[in-house]
PDB file of C-alpha atoms in Angstrom:
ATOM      1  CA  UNK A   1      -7.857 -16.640   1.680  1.00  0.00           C
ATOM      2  CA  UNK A   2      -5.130 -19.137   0.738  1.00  0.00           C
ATOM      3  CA  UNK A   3      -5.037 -18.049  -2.561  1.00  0.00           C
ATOM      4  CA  UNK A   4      -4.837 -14.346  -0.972  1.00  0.00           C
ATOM      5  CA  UNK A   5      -1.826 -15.426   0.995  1.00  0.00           C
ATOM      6  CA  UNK A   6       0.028 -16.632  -1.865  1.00  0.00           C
ATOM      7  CA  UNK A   7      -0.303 -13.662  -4.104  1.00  0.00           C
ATOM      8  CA  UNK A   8       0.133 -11.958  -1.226  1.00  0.00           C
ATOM      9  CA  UNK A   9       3.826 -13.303  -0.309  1.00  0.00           C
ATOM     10  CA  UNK A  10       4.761 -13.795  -4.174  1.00  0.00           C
ATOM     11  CA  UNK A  11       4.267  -9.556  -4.587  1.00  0.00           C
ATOM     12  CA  UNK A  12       6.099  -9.488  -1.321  1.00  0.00           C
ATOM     13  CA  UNK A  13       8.952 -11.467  -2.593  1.00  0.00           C
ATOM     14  CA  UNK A  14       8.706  -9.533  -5.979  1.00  0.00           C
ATOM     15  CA  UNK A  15       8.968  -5.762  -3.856  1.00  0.00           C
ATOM     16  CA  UNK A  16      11.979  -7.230  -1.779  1.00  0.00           C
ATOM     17  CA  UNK A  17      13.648  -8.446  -4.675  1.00  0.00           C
ATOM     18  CA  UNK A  18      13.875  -4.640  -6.000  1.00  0.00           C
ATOM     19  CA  UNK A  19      14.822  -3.224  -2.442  1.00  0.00           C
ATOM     20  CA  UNK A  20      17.776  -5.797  -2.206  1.00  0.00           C
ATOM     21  CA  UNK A  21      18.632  -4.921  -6.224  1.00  0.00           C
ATOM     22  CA  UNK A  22      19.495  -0.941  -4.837  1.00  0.00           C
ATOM     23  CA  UNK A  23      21.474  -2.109  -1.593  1.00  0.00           C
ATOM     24  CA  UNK A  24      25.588  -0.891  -1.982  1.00  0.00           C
ATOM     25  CA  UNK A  25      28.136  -3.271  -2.019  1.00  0.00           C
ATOM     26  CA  UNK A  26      31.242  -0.925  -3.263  1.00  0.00           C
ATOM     27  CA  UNK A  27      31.607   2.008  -5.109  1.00  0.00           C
ATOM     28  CA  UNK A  28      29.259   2.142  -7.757  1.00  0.00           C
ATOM     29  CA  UNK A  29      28.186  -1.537  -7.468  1.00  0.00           C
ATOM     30  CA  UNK A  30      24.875  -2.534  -6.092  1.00  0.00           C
ATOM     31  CA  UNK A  31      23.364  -6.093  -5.587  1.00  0.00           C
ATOM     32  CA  UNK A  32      21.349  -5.513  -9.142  1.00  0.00           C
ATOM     33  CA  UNK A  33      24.586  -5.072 -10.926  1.00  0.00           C
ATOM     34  CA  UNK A  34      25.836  -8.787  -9.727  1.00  0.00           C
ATOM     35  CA  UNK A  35      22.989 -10.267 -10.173  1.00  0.00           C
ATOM     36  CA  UNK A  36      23.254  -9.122 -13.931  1.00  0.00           C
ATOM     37  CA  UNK A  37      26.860 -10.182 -14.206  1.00  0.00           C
ATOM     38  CA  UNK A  38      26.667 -13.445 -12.691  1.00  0.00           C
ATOM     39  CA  UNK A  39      23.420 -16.119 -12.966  1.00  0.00           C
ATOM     40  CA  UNK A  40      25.078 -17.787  -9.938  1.00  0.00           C
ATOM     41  CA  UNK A  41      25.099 -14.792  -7.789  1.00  0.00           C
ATOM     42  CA  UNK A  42      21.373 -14.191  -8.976  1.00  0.00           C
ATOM     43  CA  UNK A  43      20.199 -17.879  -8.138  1.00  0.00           C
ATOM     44  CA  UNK A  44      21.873 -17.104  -4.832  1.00  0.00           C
ATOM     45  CA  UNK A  45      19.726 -13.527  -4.045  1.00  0.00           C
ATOM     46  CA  UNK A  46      17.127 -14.906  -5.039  1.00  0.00           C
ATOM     47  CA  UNK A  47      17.661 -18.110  -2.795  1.00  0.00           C
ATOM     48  CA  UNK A  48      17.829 -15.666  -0.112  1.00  0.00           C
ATOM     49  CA  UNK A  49      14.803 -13.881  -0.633  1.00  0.00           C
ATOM     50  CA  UNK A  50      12.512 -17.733  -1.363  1.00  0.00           C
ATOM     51  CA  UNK A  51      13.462 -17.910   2.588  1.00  0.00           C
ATOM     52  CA  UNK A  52      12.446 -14.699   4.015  1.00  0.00           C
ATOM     53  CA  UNK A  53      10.685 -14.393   7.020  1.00  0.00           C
ATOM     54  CA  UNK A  54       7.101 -13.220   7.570  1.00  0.00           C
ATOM     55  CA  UNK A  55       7.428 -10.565  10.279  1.00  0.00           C
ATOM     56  CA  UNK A  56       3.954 -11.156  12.408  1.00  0.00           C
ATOM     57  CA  UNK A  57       1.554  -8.431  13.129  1.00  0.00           C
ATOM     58  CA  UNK A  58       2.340  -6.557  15.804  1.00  0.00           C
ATOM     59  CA  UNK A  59      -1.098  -6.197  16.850  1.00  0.00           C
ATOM     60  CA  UNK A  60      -1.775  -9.738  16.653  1.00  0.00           C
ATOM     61  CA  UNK A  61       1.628 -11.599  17.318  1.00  0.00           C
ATOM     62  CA  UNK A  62      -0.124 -14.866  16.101  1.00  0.00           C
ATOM     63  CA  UNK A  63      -1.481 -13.848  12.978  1.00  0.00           C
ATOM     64  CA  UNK A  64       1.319 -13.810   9.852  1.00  0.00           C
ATOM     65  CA  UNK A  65      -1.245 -12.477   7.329  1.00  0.00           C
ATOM     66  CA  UNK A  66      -3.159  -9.502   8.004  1.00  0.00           C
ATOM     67  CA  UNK A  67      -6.558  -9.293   6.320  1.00  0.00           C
ATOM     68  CA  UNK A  68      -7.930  -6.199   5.648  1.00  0.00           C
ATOM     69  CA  UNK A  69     -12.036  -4.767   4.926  1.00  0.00           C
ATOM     70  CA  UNK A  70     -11.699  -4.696   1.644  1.00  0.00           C
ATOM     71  CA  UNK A  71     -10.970  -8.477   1.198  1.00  0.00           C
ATOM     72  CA  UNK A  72      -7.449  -8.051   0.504  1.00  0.00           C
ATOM     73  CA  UNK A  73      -4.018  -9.724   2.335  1.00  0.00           C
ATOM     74  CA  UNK A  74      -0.925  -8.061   3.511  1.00  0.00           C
ATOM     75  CA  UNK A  75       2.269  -9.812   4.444  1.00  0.00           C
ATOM     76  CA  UNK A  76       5.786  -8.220   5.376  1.00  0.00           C
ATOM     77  CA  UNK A  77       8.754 -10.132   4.744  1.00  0.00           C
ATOM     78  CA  UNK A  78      12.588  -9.356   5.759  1.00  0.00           C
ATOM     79  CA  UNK A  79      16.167 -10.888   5.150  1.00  0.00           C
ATOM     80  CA  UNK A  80      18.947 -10.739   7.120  1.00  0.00           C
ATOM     81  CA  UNK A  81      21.804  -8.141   5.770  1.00  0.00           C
ATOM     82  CA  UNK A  82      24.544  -9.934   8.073  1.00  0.00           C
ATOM     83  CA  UNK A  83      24.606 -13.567   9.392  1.00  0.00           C
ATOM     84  CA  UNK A  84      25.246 -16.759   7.781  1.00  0.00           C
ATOM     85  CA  UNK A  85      22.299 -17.530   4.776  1.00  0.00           C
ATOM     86  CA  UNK A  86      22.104 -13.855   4.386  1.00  0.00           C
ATOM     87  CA  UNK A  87      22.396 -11.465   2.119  1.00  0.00           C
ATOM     88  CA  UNK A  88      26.468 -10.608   3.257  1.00  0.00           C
ATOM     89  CA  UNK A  89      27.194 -14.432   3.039  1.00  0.00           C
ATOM     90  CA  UNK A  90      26.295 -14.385  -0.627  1.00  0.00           C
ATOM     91  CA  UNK A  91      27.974 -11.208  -1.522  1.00  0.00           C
ATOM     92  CA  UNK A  92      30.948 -11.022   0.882  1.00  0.00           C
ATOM     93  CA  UNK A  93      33.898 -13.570  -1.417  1.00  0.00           C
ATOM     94  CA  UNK A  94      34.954 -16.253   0.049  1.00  0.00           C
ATOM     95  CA  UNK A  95      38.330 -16.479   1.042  1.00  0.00           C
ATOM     96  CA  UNK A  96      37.971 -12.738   1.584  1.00  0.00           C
ATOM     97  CA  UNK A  97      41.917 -12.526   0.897  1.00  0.00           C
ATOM     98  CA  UNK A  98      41.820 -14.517  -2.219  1.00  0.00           C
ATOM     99  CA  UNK A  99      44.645 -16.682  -0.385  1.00  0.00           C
ATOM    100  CA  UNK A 100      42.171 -19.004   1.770  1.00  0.00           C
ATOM    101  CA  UNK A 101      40.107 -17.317   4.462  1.00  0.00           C
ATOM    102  CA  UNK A 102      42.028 -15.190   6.985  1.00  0.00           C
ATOM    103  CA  UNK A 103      42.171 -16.556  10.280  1.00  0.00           C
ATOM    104  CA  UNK A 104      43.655 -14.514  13.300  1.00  0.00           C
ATOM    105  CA  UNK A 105      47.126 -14.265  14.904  1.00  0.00           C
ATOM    106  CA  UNK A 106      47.192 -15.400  18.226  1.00  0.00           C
ATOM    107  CA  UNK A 107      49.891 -13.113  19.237  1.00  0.00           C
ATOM    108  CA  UNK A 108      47.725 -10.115  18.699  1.00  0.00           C
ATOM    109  CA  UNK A 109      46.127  -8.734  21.238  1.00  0.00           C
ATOM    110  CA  UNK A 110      42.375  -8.342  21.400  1.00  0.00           C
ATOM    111  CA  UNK A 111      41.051  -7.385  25.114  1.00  0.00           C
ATOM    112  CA  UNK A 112      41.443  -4.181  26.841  1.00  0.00           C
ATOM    113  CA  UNK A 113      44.495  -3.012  28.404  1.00  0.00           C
ATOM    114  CA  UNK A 114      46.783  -0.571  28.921  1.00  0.00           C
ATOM    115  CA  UNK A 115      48.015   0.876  25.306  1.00  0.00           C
ATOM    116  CA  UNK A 116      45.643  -1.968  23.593  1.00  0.00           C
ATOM    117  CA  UNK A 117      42.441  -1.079  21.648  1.00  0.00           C
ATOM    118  CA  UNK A 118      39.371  -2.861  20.912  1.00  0.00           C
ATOM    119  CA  UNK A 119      37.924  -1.071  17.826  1.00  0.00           C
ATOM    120  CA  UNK A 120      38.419   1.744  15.352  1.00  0.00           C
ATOM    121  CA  UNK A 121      36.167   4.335  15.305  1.00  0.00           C
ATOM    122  CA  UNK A 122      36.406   6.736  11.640  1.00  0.00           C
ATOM    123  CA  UNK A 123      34.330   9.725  12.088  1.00  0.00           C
ATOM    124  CA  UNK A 124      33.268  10.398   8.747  1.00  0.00           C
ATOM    125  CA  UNK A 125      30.670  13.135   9.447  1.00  0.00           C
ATOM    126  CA  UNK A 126      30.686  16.148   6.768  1.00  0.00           C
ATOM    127  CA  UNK A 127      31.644  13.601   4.136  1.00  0.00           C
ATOM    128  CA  UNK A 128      28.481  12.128   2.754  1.00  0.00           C
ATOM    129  CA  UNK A 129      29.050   8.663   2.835  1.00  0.00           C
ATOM    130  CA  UNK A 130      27.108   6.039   1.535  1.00  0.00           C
ATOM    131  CA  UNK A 131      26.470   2.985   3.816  1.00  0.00           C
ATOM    132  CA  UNK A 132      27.910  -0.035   1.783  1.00  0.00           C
ATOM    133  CA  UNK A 133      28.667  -3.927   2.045  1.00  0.00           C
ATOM    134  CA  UNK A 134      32.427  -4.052   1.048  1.00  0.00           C
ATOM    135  CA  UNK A 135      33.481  -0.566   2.301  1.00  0.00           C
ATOM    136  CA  UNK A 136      37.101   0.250   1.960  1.00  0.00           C
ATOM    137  CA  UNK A 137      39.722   2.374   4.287  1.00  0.00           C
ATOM    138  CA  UNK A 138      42.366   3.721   2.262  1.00  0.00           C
ATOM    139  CA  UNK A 139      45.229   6.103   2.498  1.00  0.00           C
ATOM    140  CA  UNK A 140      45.937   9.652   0.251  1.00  0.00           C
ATOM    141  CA  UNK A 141      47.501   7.445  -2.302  1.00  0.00           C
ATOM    142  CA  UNK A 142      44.851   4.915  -2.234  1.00  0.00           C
ATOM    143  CA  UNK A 143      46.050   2.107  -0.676  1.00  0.00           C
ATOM    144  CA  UNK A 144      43.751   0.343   1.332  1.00  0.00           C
ATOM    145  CA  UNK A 145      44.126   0.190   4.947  1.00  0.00           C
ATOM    146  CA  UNK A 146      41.013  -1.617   5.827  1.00  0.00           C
ATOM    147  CA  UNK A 147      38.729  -3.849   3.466  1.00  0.00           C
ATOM    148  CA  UNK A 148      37.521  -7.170   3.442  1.00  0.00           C
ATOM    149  CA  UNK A 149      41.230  -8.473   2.595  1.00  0.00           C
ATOM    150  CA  UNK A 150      42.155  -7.451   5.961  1.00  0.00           C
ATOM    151  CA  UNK A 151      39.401  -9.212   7.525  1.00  0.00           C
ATOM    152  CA  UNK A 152      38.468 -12.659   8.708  1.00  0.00           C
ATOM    153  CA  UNK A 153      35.520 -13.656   6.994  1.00  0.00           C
ATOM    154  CA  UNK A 154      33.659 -14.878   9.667  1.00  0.00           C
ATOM    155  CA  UNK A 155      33.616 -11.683  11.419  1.00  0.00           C
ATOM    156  CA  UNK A 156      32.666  -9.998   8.242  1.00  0.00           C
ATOM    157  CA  UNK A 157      29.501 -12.097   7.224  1.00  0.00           C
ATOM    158  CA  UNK A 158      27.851 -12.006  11.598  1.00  0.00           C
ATOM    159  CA  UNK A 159      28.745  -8.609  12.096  1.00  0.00           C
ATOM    160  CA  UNK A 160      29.025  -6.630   8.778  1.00  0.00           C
ATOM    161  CA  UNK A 161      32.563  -5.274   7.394  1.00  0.00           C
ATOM    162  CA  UNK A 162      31.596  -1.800   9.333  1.00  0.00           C
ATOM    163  CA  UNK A 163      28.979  -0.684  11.591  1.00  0.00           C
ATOM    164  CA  UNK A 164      27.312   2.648  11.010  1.00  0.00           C
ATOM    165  CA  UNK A 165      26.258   4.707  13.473  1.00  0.00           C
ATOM    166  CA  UNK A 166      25.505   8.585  13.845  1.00  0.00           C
ATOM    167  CA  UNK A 167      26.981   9.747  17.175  1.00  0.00           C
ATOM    168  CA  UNK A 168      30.781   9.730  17.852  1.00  0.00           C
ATOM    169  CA  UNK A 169      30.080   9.393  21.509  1.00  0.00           C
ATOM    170  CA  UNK A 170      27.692   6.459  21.002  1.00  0.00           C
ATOM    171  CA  UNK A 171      29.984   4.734  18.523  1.00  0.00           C
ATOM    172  CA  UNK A 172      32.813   5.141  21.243  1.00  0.00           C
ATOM    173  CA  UNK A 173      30.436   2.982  23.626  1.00  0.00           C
ATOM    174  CA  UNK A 174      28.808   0.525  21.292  1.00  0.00           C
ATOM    175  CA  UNK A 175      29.580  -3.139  21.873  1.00  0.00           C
ATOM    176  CA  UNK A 176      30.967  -3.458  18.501  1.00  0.00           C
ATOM    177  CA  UNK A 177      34.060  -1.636  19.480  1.00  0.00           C
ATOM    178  CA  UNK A 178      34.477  -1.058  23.635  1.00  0.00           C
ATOM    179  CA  UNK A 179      36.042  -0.750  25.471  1.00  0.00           C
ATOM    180  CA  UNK A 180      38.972   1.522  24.085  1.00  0.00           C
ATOM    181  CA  UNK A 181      38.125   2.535  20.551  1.00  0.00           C
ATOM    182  CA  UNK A 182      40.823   4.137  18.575  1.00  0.00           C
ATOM    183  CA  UNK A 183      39.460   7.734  16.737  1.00  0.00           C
ATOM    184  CA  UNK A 184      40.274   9.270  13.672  1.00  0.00           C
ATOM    185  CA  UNK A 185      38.763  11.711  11.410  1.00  0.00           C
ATOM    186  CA  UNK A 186      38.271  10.749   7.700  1.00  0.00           C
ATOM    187  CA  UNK A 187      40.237  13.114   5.278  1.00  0.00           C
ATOM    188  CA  UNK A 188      37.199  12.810   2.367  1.00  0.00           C
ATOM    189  CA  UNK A 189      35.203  10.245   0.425  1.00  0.00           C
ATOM    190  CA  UNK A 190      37.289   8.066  -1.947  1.00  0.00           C
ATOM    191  CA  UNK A 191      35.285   7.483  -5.332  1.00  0.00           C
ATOM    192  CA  UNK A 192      32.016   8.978  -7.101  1.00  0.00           C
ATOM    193  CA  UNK A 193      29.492   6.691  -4.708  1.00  0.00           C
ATOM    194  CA  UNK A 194      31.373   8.117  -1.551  1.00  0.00           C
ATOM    195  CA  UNK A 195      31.336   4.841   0.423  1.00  0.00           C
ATOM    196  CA  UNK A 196      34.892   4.919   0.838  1.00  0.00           C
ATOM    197  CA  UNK A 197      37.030   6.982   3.382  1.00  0.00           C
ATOM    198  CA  UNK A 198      40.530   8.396   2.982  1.00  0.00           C
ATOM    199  CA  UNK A 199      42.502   8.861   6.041  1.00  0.00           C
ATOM    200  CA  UNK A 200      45.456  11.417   6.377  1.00  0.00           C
ATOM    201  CA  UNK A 201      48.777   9.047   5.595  1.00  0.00           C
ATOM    202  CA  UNK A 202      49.685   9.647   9.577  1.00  0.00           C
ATOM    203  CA  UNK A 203      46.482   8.284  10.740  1.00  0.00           C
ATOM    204  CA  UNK A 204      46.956   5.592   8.031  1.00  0.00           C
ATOM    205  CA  UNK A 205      50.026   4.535   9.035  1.00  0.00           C
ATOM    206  CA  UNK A 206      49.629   4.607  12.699  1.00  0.00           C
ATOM    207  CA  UNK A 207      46.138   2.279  12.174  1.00  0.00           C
ATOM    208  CA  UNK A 208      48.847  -0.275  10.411  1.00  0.00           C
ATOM    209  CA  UNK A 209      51.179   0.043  12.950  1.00  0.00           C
ATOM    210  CA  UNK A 210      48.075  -0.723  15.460  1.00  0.00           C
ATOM    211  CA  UNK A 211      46.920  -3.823  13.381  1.00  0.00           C
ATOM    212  CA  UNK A 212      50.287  -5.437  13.356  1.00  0.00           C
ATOM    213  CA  UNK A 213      49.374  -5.991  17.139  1.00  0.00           C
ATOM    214  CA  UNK A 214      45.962  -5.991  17.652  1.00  0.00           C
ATOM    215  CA  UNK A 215      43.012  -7.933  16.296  1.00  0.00           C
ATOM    216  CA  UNK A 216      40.735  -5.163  16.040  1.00  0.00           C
ATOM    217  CA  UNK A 217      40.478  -4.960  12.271  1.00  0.00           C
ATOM    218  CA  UNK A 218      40.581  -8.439  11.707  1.00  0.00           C
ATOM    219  CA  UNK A 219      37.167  -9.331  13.608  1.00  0.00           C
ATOM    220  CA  UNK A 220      35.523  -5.876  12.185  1.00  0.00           C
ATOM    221  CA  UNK A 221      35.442  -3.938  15.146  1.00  0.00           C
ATOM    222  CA  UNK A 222      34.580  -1.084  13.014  1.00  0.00           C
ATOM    223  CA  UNK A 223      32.508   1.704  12.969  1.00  0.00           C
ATOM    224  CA  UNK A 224      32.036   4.750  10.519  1.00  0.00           C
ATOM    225  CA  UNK A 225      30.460   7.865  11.853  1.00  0.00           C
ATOM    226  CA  UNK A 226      28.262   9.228   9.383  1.00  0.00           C
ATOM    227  CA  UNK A 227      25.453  11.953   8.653  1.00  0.00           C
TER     228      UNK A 227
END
């Protein structure tokens, strides 16, 4: 059985490896095309995946290996996407800004109030977009009004650089952004992978004007309404 177990976790480790290798992290990059490019971001991945956890059976909720008639072993593991040692701390740059990680203003506002809100909700629905990592916000001329420059890193690595969520209602009440979300519509996808979203240049502009004085995008409180 031990020697079960090991195979067991090693195929495991081997089958996570190529799920992680097709998750998004901008445009047309994916984790597999770092990995290629850089041996340290590949020693990193794969120090991720050597610590995955065994998710117990549900069945048996103190049993990690399930043995089945046939003689063989099955194991499921699973890494964190957000959260410090996961996958988002290894491929999220640090300092996000390339000018030392951004902290926040103090002036700016971040609780509820009158004329003060807590998140920014983009409903992107009809657009096709492709969850992602590093997604970007930008403007029709392609300037970005939202990407992991404009974010503190911290934020960015617990909570992920957007949420995604299917339901501009639900969105509007999810923790991540209440208690008075800001809404736009996205204009269309920016880029062949569609994981960006253009915004009209008034709903860009007024966003900027909003960040100057609120801490909303800085901490992530982001969400992207998608199919």
């Amino acid at each position: 059985r031990l020697a079960a177990q090991r195979a067991a976790k090693v195929d495991a480790q081997r089958n996570l490896l190529e799920i992680v290798g097709g998750v998004r992290i901008e445009g047309e990059t994916t984790v597999e095309n770092f990995m290629l490019k850089s041996d340290v971001i590949k020693s990193s991945v794969q120090g991720v995946l050597k610590g995955a956890e065994i998710v117990r059976n549900p069945k048996n909720p103190e049993e990690e290996y399930t043995y089945l008639s046939d003689g063989t072993v099955r194991v499921t593991l699973r890494v964190p996407l957000n959260g410090f040692g996961g996958l988002a701390d290894v491929l999220i740059p640090s300092p996000v800004s390339g000018e030392g990680t951004k902290k926040g203003d103090p002036k700016k506002k971040s609780g509820s109030g009158d004329g003060v809100f807590t998140g920014l909700v983009i409903d992107a629905t009809g657009l096709k977009i492709k969850p992602a990592l590093r997604p970007r916000v930008v403007d029709e001329e392609g300037q970005e009004v939202y990407g992991t420059g404009s974010v503190e890193r911290d934020f960015a690595i617990r909570n992920g650089v957007v949420g995604y969520l299917k339901n501009v209602e639900k969105a509007q009440e999810n923790e991540r952004v209440a208690d008075n979300a800001h809404v736009v519509k996205g204009a269309r996808p920016e880029g062949p992978a569609r994981t960006d979203v253009v915004l009209s240049q008034e709903d860009a502009d007024e966003i900027r004007k909003l960040a100057k004085k609120m801490s909303f995008l800085d901490q992530c409180r982001v969400i992207f309404v998608i199919d």
